[in-house]
Amino acid sequence: MDIGKIQEELERLVPTGIVKSHESLKPHVFTQMGGRADILASPSTYEEIQAIVTYAAEQGITLTILGNGSNVIIRDGGVRGIVLHTSGLSGISVEHDVIIAQCGAQFIETSRFALEHKLAGLEFACGIPGTVGGALYMNAGAYGGEVADVLQSALVVDKSGAMAVLEGDELKWGYRSSVFSSGDYLILEARFALKPGNYDEIKASMDKLTEMRESKQPLEYPSCGSVFKRPPGRYAGQLIQESGLQGTRIGGAEVSKKHAGFIINADNATASDYIGLIQHVRETVKDKFGIELETEVKIIGEEL
């Protein structure tokens, strides 16, 4: 792959400065680890996204979407092809009782925007650190709420670069999954249908959820958030705790002593440390309880 040629061709399609080569991805993920992108493209308009998506499809180049990297582990060898970083699309607006948020908007900020406009329904999102695009991708949820409860529709781009609106049954909601999990679409914006509410009541609910999150989660360390999906009838963190794994380390990665469902970057961990510890946790829980833990975090890229 001629990275220089790809950069040159992309720079004919989008403004100068949007495309960089051999860019470190560490600053773009919560775990603060991982390798480099061959090409990192950071568009700020839907037209720029369409141009990049169309180019990648025409040239047969792998395209990887990256939001703010809150639930992603990037392997130490980095990511081949083009990484499309959505942080430049962060607009949030309101129409009547509908919040419209671009894919790179922070989900937490979207919930605060709803509060400011006295709209209820996004309180559960007040502690979810990902972007709106990431939240739709995995049907993010917490404290009894999830994206599927409030999403009205999504504006997307398909692999050919064509725009479309998806709604209703087309969204294919599941537990921590959606139609977007297939990788066939790139989310541009989401429309959340909310309900008028009382400011003080909405804020009180958000304050309570924020306090619960801060008291239980190891927010003082870099991490990818909750590592594992909840197995049927159980909680992953409880299984890990009962397996005696809290405080277990591989390299600089550690199973949090504060919340067993989190693996933290305690001391300059590599992605290999992190992934190795995930596998150790899965094997230990399987041996003790006969339960296969499924990862919620997305692992991308190549080994060194």
PDB file of C-alpha atoms in Angstrom, residues 48-273:
ATOM      1  CA  GLU A  48     -16.025  15.280   3.368  1.00  0.00           C
ATOM      2  CA  ILE A  49     -17.124  11.998   4.937  1.00  0.00           C
ATOM      3  CA  GLN A  50     -18.888  11.013   1.711  1.00  0.00           C
ATOM      4  CA  ALA A  51     -15.773  11.800  -0.321  1.00  0.00           C
ATOM      5  CA  ILE A  52     -13.535   9.707   1.951  1.00  0.00           C
ATOM      6  CA  VAL A  53     -15.971   6.781   2.108  1.00  0.00           C
ATOM      7  CA  THR A  54     -16.423   6.787  -1.677  1.00  0.00           C
ATOM      8  CA  TYR A  55     -12.676   6.955  -2.294  1.00  0.00           C
ATOM      9  CA  ALA A  56     -11.973   4.058   0.081  1.00  0.00           C
ATOM     10  CA  ALA A  57     -14.652   1.929  -1.599  1.00  0.00           C
ATOM     11  CA  GLU A  58     -13.416   2.683  -5.111  1.00  0.00           C
ATOM     12  CA  GLN A  59      -9.794   1.931  -4.199  1.00  0.00           C
ATOM     13  CA  GLY A  60     -10.563  -1.145  -2.090  1.00  0.00           C
ATOM     14  CA  ILE A  61      -8.962   0.423   0.991  1.00  0.00           C
ATOM     15  CA  THR A  62     -10.048  -0.680   4.462  1.00  0.00           C
ATOM     16  CA  LEU A  63     -11.906   2.091   6.279  1.00  0.00           C
ATOM     17  CA  THR A  64     -12.084   2.109  10.086  1.00  0.00           C
ATOM     18  CA  ILE A  65     -14.349   4.495  12.004  1.00  0.00           C
ATOM     19  CA  LEU A  66     -13.090   5.990  15.265  1.00  0.00           C
ATOM     20  CA  GLY A  67     -15.050   8.264  17.585  1.00  0.00           C
ATOM     21  CA  ASN A  68     -13.440   9.330  20.854  1.00  0.00           C
ATOM     22  CA  GLY A  69     -12.113   5.836  21.493  1.00  0.00           C
ATOM     23  CA  SER A  70     -13.861   5.271  24.819  1.00  0.00           C
ATOM     24  CA  ASN A  71     -14.710   1.622  24.166  1.00  0.00           C
ATOM     25  CA  VAL A  72     -11.889   0.678  21.801  1.00  0.00           C
ATOM     26  CA  ILE A  73      -8.546  -1.087  22.152  1.00  0.00           C
ATOM     27  CA  ILE A  74      -6.097  -0.487  19.299  1.00  0.00           C
ATOM     28  CA  ARG A  75      -3.470  -3.191  18.947  1.00  0.00           C
ATOM     29  CA  ASP A  76       0.180  -2.170  19.159  1.00  0.00           C
ATOM     30  CA  GLY A  77       0.779  -2.701  15.431  1.00  0.00           C
ATOM     31  CA  GLY A  78      -1.719   0.015  14.560  1.00  0.00           C
ATOM     32  CA  VAL A  79      -4.446   0.150  11.918  1.00  0.00           C
ATOM     33  CA  ARG A  80      -3.944  -0.374   8.214  1.00  0.00           C
ATOM     34  CA  GLY A  81      -5.777   1.660   5.589  1.00  0.00           C
ATOM     35  CA  ILE A  82      -7.771   4.779   6.479  1.00  0.00           C
ATOM     36  CA  VAL A  83      -8.993   5.650   9.970  1.00  0.00           C
ATOM     37  CA  LEU A  84     -11.861   8.135   9.776  1.00  0.00           C
ATOM     38  CA  HIS A  85     -11.990  10.162  12.984  1.00  0.00           C
ATOM     39  CA  THR A  86     -15.396  11.735  13.638  1.00  0.00           C
ATOM     40  CA  SER A  87     -14.573  14.201  16.438  1.00  0.00           C
ATOM     41  CA  GLY A  88     -14.918  17.153  14.057  1.00  0.00           C
ATOM     42  CA  LEU A  89     -18.659  16.548  13.714  1.00  0.00           C
ATOM     43  CA  SER A  90     -19.949  17.451  17.158  1.00  0.00           C
ATOM     44  CA  GLY A  91     -22.969  19.684  16.577  1.00  0.00           C
ATOM     45  CA  ILE A  92     -26.103  19.349  18.734  1.00  0.00           C
ATOM     46  CA  SER A  93     -29.416  21.103  18.046  1.00  0.00           C
ATOM     47  CA  VAL A  94     -33.091  20.836  18.950  1.00  0.00           C
ATOM     48  CA  GLU A  95     -36.367  20.813  17.017  1.00  0.00           C
ATOM     49  CA  HIS A  96     -39.402  20.831  19.294  1.00  0.00           C
ATOM     50  CA  ASP A  97     -38.945  17.661  21.427  1.00  0.00           C
ATOM     51  CA  VAL A  98     -36.247  16.107  19.216  1.00  0.00           C
ATOM     52  CA  ILE A  99     -32.509  16.421  19.890  1.00  0.00           C
ATOM     53  CA  ILE A 100     -30.373  16.173  16.738  1.00  0.00           C
ATOM     54  CA  ALA A 101     -26.757  15.210  17.437  1.00  0.00           C
ATOM     55  CA  GLN A 102     -23.921  14.628  14.993  1.00  0.00           C
ATOM     56  CA  CYS A 103     -21.933  11.408  15.152  1.00  0.00           C
ATOM     57  CA  GLY A 104     -18.905  12.946  16.885  1.00  0.00           C
ATOM     58  CA  ALA A 105     -20.878  14.724  19.598  1.00  0.00           C
ATOM     59  CA  GLN A 106     -20.196  13.452  23.104  1.00  0.00           C
ATOM     60  CA  PHE A 107     -23.125  11.400  24.412  1.00  0.00           C
ATOM     61  CA  ILE A 108     -22.706  13.019  27.832  1.00  0.00           C
ATOM     62  CA  GLU A 109     -22.893  16.493  26.276  1.00  0.00           C
ATOM     63  CA  THR A 110     -26.004  15.434  24.369  1.00  0.00           C
ATOM     64  CA  SER A 111     -27.698  14.462  27.635  1.00  0.00           C
ATOM     65  CA  ARG A 112     -26.720  17.829  29.160  1.00  0.00           C
ATOM     66  CA  PHE A 113     -28.102  19.632  26.119  1.00  0.00           C
ATOM     67  CA  ALA A 114     -31.389  17.790  26.617  1.00  0.00           C
ATOM     68  CA  LEU A 115     -31.398  18.904  30.257  1.00  0.00           C
ATOM     69  CA  GLU A 116     -30.880  22.538  29.239  1.00  0.00           C
ATOM     70  CA  HIS A 117     -33.949  22.275  27.024  1.00  0.00           C
ATOM     71  CA  LYS A 118     -35.999  20.505  29.727  1.00  0.00           C
ATOM     72  CA  LEU A 119     -36.306  17.307  27.713  1.00  0.00           C
ATOM     73  CA  ALA A 120     -36.414  13.950  29.498  1.00  0.00           C
ATOM     74  CA  GLY A 121     -35.274  10.567  28.248  1.00  0.00           C
ATOM     75  CA  LEU A 122     -31.493  10.855  27.950  1.00  0.00           C
ATOM     76  CA  GLU A 123     -30.700  10.882  31.669  1.00  0.00           C
ATOM     77  CA  PHE A 124     -29.138   7.407  31.410  1.00  0.00           C
ATOM     78  CA  ALA A 125     -26.520   8.835  29.016  1.00  0.00           C
ATOM     79  CA  CYS A 126     -25.129  11.357  31.520  1.00  0.00           C
ATOM     80  CA  GLY A 127     -22.220   9.049  32.383  1.00  0.00           C
ATOM     81  CA  ILE A 128     -21.594   7.259  29.074  1.00  0.00           C
ATOM     82  CA  PRO A 129     -18.301   8.677  27.754  1.00  0.00           C
ATOM     83  CA  GLY A 130     -18.560   7.719  24.073  1.00  0.00           C
ATOM     84  CA  THR A 131     -19.762   9.657  21.064  1.00  0.00           C
ATOM     85  CA  VAL A 132     -23.280   9.582  19.683  1.00  0.00           C
ATOM     86  CA  GLY A 133     -22.055   7.460  16.768  1.00  0.00           C
ATOM     87  CA  GLY A 134     -20.493   4.952  19.138  1.00  0.00           C
ATOM     88  CA  ALA A 135     -23.608   4.918  21.293  1.00  0.00           C
ATOM     89  CA  LEU A 136     -25.791   4.013  18.304  1.00  0.00           C
ATOM     90  CA  TYR A 137     -23.288   1.441  17.074  1.00  0.00           C
ATOM     91  CA  MET A 138     -23.501  -0.589  20.276  1.00  0.00           C
ATOM     92  CA  ASN A 139     -26.938   0.460  21.532  1.00  0.00           C
ATOM     93  CA  ALA A 140     -25.239   1.937  24.578  1.00  0.00           C
ATOM     94  CA  GLY A 141     -27.100   1.861  27.836  1.00  0.00           C
ATOM     95  CA  ALA A 142     -26.855   2.280  31.593  1.00  0.00           C
ATOM     96  CA  TYR A 143     -29.060   2.309  34.659  1.00  0.00           C
ATOM     97  CA  GLY A 144     -32.085   0.863  32.881  1.00  0.00           C
ATOM     98  CA  GLY A 145     -32.007   3.015  29.740  1.00  0.00           C
ATOM     99  CA  GLU A 146     -30.536   2.469  26.283  1.00  0.00           C
ATOM    100  CA  VAL A 147     -30.325   4.167  22.892  1.00  0.00           C
ATOM    101  CA  ALA A 148     -33.075   1.978  21.430  1.00  0.00           C
ATOM    102  CA  ASP A 149     -35.543   3.575  23.871  1.00  0.00           C
ATOM    103  CA  VAL A 150     -35.147   7.081  22.469  1.00  0.00           C
ATOM    104  CA  LEU A 151     -33.707   6.977  18.949  1.00  0.00           C
ATOM    105  CA  GLN A 152     -36.186   8.161  16.334  1.00  0.00           C
ATOM    106  CA  SER A 153     -33.950   7.831  13.259  1.00  0.00           C
ATOM    107  CA  ALA A 154     -30.359   7.991  12.039  1.00  0.00           C
ATOM    108  CA  LEU A 155     -28.859   9.695   9.002  1.00  0.00           C
ATOM    109  CA  VAL A 156     -26.182   7.415   7.556  1.00  0.00           C
ATOM    110  CA  VAL A 157     -23.777   6.926   4.670  1.00  0.00           C
ATOM    111  CA  ASP A 158     -23.491   3.480   3.114  1.00  0.00           C
ATOM    112  CA  LYS A 159     -20.301   1.951   1.716  1.00  0.00           C
ATOM    113  CA  SER A 160     -20.886   3.548  -1.682  1.00  0.00           C
ATOM    114  CA  GLY A 161     -21.096   7.022  -0.141  1.00  0.00           C
ATOM    115  CA  ALA A 162     -24.862   7.359  -0.545  1.00  0.00           C
ATOM    116  CA  MET A 163     -26.903   8.935   2.260  1.00  0.00           C
ATOM    117  CA  ALA A 164     -29.978   7.282   3.761  1.00  0.00           C
ATOM    118  CA  VAL A 165     -32.254   7.565   6.789  1.00  0.00           C
ATOM    119  CA  LEU A 166     -32.795   4.458   8.935  1.00  0.00           C
ATOM    120  CA  GLU A 167     -35.643   4.136  11.418  1.00  0.00           C
ATOM    121  CA  GLY A 168     -37.949   1.641  13.101  1.00  0.00           C
ATOM    122  CA  ASP A 169     -37.240  -2.034  12.420  1.00  0.00           C
ATOM    123  CA  GLU A 170     -34.366  -1.090  10.107  1.00  0.00           C
ATOM    124  CA  LEU A 171     -32.273  -0.291  13.206  1.00  0.00           C
ATOM    125  CA  LYS A 172     -32.268  -3.975  14.349  1.00  0.00           C
ATOM    126  CA  TRP A 173     -31.704  -3.281  18.037  1.00  0.00           C
ATOM    127  CA  GLY A 174     -30.219  -5.931  20.302  1.00  0.00           C
ATOM    128  CA  TYR A 175     -28.307  -6.011  23.568  1.00  0.00           C
ATOM    129  CA  ARG A 176     -25.211  -3.898  22.848  1.00  0.00           C
ATOM    130  CA  SER A 177     -25.837  -4.283  19.117  1.00  0.00           C
ATOM    131  CA  SER A 178     -27.674  -2.649  16.231  1.00  0.00           C
ATOM    132  CA  VAL A 179     -27.780  -2.610  12.436  1.00  0.00           C
ATOM    133  CA  PHE A 180     -24.623  -0.487  12.630  1.00  0.00           C
ATOM    134  CA  SER A 181     -22.670  -3.355  14.180  1.00  0.00           C
ATOM    135  CA  SER A 182     -22.557  -4.924  10.703  1.00  0.00           C
ATOM    136  CA  GLY A 183     -20.258  -2.166   9.497  1.00  0.00           C
ATOM    137  CA  ASP A 184     -22.427  -1.465   6.457  1.00  0.00           C
ATOM    138  CA  TYR A 185     -23.184   2.100   7.495  1.00  0.00           C
ATOM    139  CA  LEU A 186     -21.375   5.128   8.875  1.00  0.00           C
ATOM    140  CA  ILE A 187     -23.579   7.192  11.173  1.00  0.00           C
ATOM    141  CA  LEU A 188     -23.772  10.923  10.418  1.00  0.00           C
ATOM    142  CA  GLU A 189     -26.378  12.082  12.914  1.00  0.00           C
ATOM    143  CA  ALA A 190     -29.019  10.828  15.297  1.00  0.00           C
ATOM    144  CA  ARG A 191     -32.484  12.139  16.138  1.00  0.00           C
ATOM    145  CA  PHE A 192     -33.595  11.430  19.713  1.00  0.00           C
ATOM    146  CA  ALA A 193     -37.323  11.718  20.425  1.00  0.00           C
ATOM    147  CA  LEU A 194     -37.681  12.954  24.003  1.00  0.00           C
ATOM    148  CA  LYS A 195     -40.459  14.240  26.267  1.00  0.00           C
ATOM    149  CA  PRO A 196     -40.907  17.626  27.944  1.00  0.00           C
ATOM    150  CA  GLY A 197     -39.929  17.427  31.602  1.00  0.00           C
ATOM    151  CA  ASN A 198     -39.112  19.401  34.711  1.00  0.00           C
ATOM    152  CA  TYR A 199     -35.554  20.772  34.779  1.00  0.00           C
ATOM    153  CA  ASP A 200     -34.992  20.135  38.484  1.00  0.00           C
ATOM    154  CA  GLU A 201     -36.295  16.565  38.280  1.00  0.00           C
ATOM    155  CA  ILE A 202     -34.175  15.733  35.223  1.00  0.00           C
ATOM    156  CA  LYS A 203     -31.081  17.256  36.855  1.00  0.00           C
ATOM    157  CA  ALA A 204     -31.686  15.409  40.116  1.00  0.00           C
ATOM    158  CA  SER A 205     -31.832  12.112  38.227  1.00  0.00           C
ATOM    159  CA  MET A 206     -28.632  12.909  36.322  1.00  0.00           C
ATOM    160  CA  ASP A 207     -26.834  14.007  39.488  1.00  0.00           C
ATOM    161  CA  LYS A 208     -27.804  10.753  41.196  1.00  0.00           C
ATOM    162  CA  LEU A 209     -26.564   8.629  38.276  1.00  0.00           C
ATOM    163  CA  THR A 210     -23.332  10.635  38.051  1.00  0.00           C
ATOM    164  CA  GLU A 211     -22.679  10.126  41.763  1.00  0.00           C
ATOM    165  CA  MET A 212     -23.274   6.375  41.407  1.00  0.00           C
ATOM    166  CA  ARG A 213     -20.865   6.197  38.474  1.00  0.00           C
ATOM    167  CA  GLU A 214     -18.131   8.208  40.142  1.00  0.00           C
ATOM    168  CA  SER A 215     -18.365   6.194  43.362  1.00  0.00           C
ATOM    169  CA  LYS A 216     -18.184   2.812  41.654  1.00  0.00           C
ATOM    170  CA  GLN A 217     -15.974   3.221  38.591  1.00  0.00           C
ATOM    171  CA  PRO A 218     -12.170   3.751  38.420  1.00  0.00           C
ATOM    172  CA  LEU A 219     -12.391   7.035  36.527  1.00  0.00           C
ATOM    173  CA  GLU A 220      -8.999   8.174  37.806  1.00  0.00           C
ATOM    174  CA  TYR A 221      -7.236   5.710  35.441  1.00  0.00           C
ATOM    175  CA  PRO A 222      -7.258   5.354  31.648  1.00  0.00           C
ATOM    176  CA  SER A 223      -9.525   2.479  30.637  1.00  0.00           C
ATOM    177  CA  CYS A 224     -11.893   1.338  27.903  1.00  0.00           C
ATOM    178  CA  GLY A 225     -14.877   1.317  30.249  1.00  0.00           C
ATOM    179  CA  SER A 226     -16.825  -1.838  30.882  1.00  0.00           C
ATOM    180  CA  VAL A 227     -14.877  -4.620  29.153  1.00  0.00           C
ATOM    181  CA  PHE A 228     -17.461  -7.411  29.035  1.00  0.00           C
ATOM    182  CA  LYS A 229     -21.115  -7.736  28.125  1.00  0.00           C
ATOM    183  CA  ARG A 230     -23.498  -8.834  30.860  1.00  0.00           C
ATOM    184  CA  PRO A 231     -24.003 -12.620  30.655  1.00  0.00           C
ATOM    185  CA  PRO A 232     -27.634 -13.789  30.951  1.00  0.00           C
ATOM    186  CA  GLY A 233     -28.768 -13.677  34.563  1.00  0.00           C
ATOM    187  CA  ARG A 234     -25.390 -12.587  35.924  1.00  0.00           C
ATOM    188  CA  TYR A 235     -23.050  -9.606  36.076  1.00  0.00           C
ATOM    189  CA  ALA A 236     -19.588  -9.808  34.542  1.00  0.00           C
ATOM    190  CA  GLY A 237     -18.017  -7.728  37.313  1.00  0.00           C
ATOM    191  CA  GLN A 238     -19.429  -9.992  40.003  1.00  0.00           C
ATOM    192  CA  LEU A 239     -18.136 -13.126  38.260  1.00  0.00           C
ATOM    193  CA  ILE A 240     -14.673 -11.570  37.922  1.00  0.00           C
ATOM    194  CA  GLN A 241     -14.682 -10.463  41.555  1.00  0.00           C
ATOM    195  CA  GLU A 242     -15.762 -13.902  42.776  1.00  0.00           C
ATOM    196  CA  SER A 243     -12.958 -15.408  40.700  1.00  0.00           C
ATOM    197  CA  GLY A 244     -10.473 -13.471  42.838  1.00  0.00           C
ATOM    198  CA  LEU A 245      -9.130 -11.512  39.882  1.00  0.00           C
ATOM    199  CA  GLN A 246      -9.254  -7.939  41.188  1.00  0.00           C
ATOM    200  CA  GLY A 247      -5.764  -6.481  41.251  1.00  0.00           C
ATOM    201  CA  THR A 248      -4.456  -9.091  38.786  1.00  0.00           C
ATOM    202  CA  ARG A 249      -1.907  -7.590  36.406  1.00  0.00           C
ATOM    203  CA  ILE A 250      -0.273  -8.374  33.110  1.00  0.00           C
ATOM    204  CA  GLY A 251       2.357  -5.749  32.399  1.00  0.00           C
ATOM    205  CA  GLY A 252       0.793  -2.376  33.067  1.00  0.00           C
ATOM    206  CA  ALA A 253      -2.807  -3.564  32.687  1.00  0.00           C
ATOM    207  CA  GLU A 254      -4.764  -4.343  35.854  1.00  0.00           C
ATOM    208  CA  VAL A 255      -8.218  -5.629  36.782  1.00  0.00           C
ATOM    209  CA  SER A 256      -9.582  -2.705  38.766  1.00  0.00           C
ATOM    210  CA  LYS A 257      -9.808  -3.122  42.532  1.00  0.00           C
ATOM    211  CA  LYS A 258     -12.668  -0.614  42.526  1.00  0.00           C
ATOM    212  CA  HIS A 259     -14.859  -2.284  39.879  1.00  0.00           C
ATOM    213  CA  ALA A 260     -13.965  -5.748  38.608  1.00  0.00           C
ATOM    214  CA  GLY A 261     -15.676  -5.127  35.262  1.00  0.00           C
ATOM    215  CA  PHE A 262     -12.990  -2.583  34.354  1.00  0.00           C
ATOM    216  CA  ILE A 263      -9.414  -3.170  33.244  1.00  0.00           C
ATOM    217  CA  ILE A 264      -7.263  -0.082  33.764  1.00  0.00           C
ATOM    218  CA  ASN A 265      -4.025   1.172  32.278  1.00  0.00           C
ATOM    219  CA  ALA A 266      -2.254   1.322  35.640  1.00  0.00           C
ATOM    220  CA  ASP A 267       1.328   1.750  34.425  1.00  0.00           C
ATOM    221  CA  ASN A 268       2.090   2.381  30.743  1.00  0.00           C
ATOM    222  CA  ALA A 269       0.274  -0.739  29.561  1.00  0.00           C
ATOM    223  CA  THR A 270       0.549  -1.938  26.001  1.00  0.00           C
ATOM    224  CA  ALA A 271      -2.398  -3.226  24.028  1.00  0.00           C
ATOM    225  CA  SER A 272      -0.836  -6.690  24.273  1.00  0.00           C
ATOM    226  CA  ASP A 273      -0.904  -6.397  28.082  1.00  0.00           C
TER     227      ASP A 273
END
